[in-house]
Structures are given as structure tokens and as C-alpha cells.
C-alpha atoms as an extended CHARMM CRD file, in Angstrom:
* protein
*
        68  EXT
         1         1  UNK       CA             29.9300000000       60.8130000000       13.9720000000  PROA      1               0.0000000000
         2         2  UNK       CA             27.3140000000       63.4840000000       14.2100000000  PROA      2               0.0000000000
         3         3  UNK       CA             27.1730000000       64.0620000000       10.7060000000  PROA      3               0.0000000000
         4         4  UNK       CA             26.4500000000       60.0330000000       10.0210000000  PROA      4               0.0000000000
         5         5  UNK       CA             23.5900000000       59.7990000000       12.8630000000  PROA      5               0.0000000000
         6         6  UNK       CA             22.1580000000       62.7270000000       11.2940000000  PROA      6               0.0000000000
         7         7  UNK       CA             21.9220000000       60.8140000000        7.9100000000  PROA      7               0.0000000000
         8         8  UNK       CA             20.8610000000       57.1660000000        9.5710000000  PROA      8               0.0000000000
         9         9  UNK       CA             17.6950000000       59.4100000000       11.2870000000  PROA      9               0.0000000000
        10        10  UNK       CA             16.9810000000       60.9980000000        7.9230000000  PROA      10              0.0000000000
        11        11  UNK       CA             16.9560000000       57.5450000000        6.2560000000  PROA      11              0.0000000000
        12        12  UNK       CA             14.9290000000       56.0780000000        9.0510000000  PROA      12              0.0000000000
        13        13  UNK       CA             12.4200000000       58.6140000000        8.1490000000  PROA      13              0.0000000000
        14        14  UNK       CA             12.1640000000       58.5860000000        4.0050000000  PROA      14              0.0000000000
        15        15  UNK       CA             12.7940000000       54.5730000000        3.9620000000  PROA      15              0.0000000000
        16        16  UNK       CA              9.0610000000       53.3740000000        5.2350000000  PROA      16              0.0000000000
        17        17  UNK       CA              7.6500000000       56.1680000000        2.8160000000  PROA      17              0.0000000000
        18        18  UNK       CA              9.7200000000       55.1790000000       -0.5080000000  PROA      18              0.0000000000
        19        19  UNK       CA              9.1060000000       51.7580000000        0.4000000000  PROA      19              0.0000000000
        20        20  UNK       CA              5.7110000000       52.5330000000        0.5970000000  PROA      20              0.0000000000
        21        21  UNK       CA              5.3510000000       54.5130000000       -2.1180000000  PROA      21              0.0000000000
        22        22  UNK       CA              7.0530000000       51.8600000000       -4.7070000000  PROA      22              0.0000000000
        23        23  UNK       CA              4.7150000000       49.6180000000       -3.3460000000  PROA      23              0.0000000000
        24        24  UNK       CA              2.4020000000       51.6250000000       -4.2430000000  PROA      24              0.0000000000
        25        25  UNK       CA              3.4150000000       51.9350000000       -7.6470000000  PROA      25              0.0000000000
        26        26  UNK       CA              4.4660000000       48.4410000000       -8.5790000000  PROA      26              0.0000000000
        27        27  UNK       CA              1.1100000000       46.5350000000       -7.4790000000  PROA      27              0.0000000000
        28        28  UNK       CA             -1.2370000000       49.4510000000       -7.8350000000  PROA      28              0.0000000000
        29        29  UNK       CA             -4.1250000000       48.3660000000       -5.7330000000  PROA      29              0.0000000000
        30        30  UNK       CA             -7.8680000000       48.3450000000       -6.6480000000  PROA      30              0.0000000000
        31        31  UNK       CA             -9.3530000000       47.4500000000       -2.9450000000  PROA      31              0.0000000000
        32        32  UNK       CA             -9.1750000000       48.0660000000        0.0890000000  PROA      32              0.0000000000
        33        33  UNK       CA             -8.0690000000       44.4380000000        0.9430000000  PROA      33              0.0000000000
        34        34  UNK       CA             -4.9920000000       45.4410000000       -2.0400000000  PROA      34              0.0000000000
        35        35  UNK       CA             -4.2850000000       48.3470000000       -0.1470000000  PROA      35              0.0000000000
        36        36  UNK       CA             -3.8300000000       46.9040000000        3.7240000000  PROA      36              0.0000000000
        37        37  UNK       CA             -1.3590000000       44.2800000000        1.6430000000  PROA      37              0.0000000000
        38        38  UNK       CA              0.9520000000       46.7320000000        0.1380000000  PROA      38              0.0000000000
        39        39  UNK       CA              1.1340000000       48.2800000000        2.9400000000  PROA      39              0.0000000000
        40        40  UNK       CA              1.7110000000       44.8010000000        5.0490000000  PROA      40              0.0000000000
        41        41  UNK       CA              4.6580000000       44.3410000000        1.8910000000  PROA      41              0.0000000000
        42        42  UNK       CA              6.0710000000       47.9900000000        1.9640000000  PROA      42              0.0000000000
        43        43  UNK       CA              6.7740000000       47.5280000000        5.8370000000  PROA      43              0.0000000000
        44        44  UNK       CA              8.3190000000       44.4730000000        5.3210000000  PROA      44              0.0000000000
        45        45  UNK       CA             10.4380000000       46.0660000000        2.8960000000  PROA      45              0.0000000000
        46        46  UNK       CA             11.2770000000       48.8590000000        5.2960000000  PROA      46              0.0000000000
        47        47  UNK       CA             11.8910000000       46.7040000000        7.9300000000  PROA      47              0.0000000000
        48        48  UNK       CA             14.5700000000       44.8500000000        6.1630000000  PROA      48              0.0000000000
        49        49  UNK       CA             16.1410000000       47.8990000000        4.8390000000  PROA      49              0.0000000000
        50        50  UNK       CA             16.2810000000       48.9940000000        8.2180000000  PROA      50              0.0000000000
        51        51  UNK       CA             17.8350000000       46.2130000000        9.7180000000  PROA      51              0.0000000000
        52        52  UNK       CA             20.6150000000       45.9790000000        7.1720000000  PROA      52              0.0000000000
        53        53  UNK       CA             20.9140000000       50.5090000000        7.1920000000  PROA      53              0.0000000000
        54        54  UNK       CA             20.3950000000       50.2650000000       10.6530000000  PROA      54              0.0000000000
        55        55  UNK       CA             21.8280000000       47.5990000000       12.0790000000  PROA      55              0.0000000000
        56        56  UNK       CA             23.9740000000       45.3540000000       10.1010000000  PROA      56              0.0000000000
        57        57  UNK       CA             26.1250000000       48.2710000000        8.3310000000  PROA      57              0.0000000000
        58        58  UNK       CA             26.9730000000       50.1090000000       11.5290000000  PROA      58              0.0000000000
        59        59  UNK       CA             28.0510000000       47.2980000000       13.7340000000  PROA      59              0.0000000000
        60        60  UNK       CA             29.7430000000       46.5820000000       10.2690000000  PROA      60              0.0000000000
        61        61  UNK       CA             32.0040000000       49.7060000000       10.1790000000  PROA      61              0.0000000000
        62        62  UNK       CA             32.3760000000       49.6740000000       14.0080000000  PROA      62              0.0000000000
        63        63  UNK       CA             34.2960000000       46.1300000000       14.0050000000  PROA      63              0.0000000000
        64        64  UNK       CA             36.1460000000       47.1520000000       11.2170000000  PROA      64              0.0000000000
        65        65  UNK       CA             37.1350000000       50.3440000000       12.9690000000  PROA      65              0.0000000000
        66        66  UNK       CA             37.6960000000       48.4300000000       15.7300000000  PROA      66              0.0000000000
        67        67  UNK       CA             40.0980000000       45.8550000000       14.0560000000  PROA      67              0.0000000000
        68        68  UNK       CA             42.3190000000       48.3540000000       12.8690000000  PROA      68              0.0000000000
């Protein structure tokens, strides 16, 4: 179970910055206005990868674990 936390933490910590970053990429901003909305966008995108990687999938795998 270590080994798993270990990866959850290191996703916590690259997810906001790729999500970020592909923001980023895909809208390409050209003011500062552009900018605070990609970022507004990428943290919406991280927050919903978080809630699935963070919550949804472990309590997931626990009930199945549990149900065996």
C-alpha cells in the first residue's frame, strides 16, 4: 500500500502542472486576461482529475477489495 500512496502523492503533484501546461499549449494566450483563464481552466481540469485519481478510483478498489 506504500508503494500506491507513494504514486497517488506523485500524481497529486505533476497533475495541476500537466494540466496546466496543456492548457497552456492548446489556447496559447496573448493577455493577461487569456492567461488568469487558462489557468482558471487548467485547475478545473486538475481538480477533476483529482477527484476521479484521488477519490473515485481508490474508494473504487477498496469496495472491490472489500467485496471479495
Amino acid at each position: 500500500m506504500n508503494r500506491t500512496k507513494k504514486i497517488y502523492q506523485l500524481l497529486m503533484v505533476t497533475l495541476p502542472l500537466l494540466s496546466l501546461a496543456l492548457t497552456f499549449l492548446i489556447i496559447q494566450p496573448a493577455s493577461i486576461i487569456g492567461y488568469v483563464l487558462c489557468a482558471l481552466i487548467g485547475f478545473t481540469v486538475y481538480f477533476f482529475l483529482w477527484l476521479i485519481v484521488g477519490k473515485i478510483i481508490p474508494d473504487y478498489v477498496k469496495n472491490l477489495r472489500k467485496n471479495k
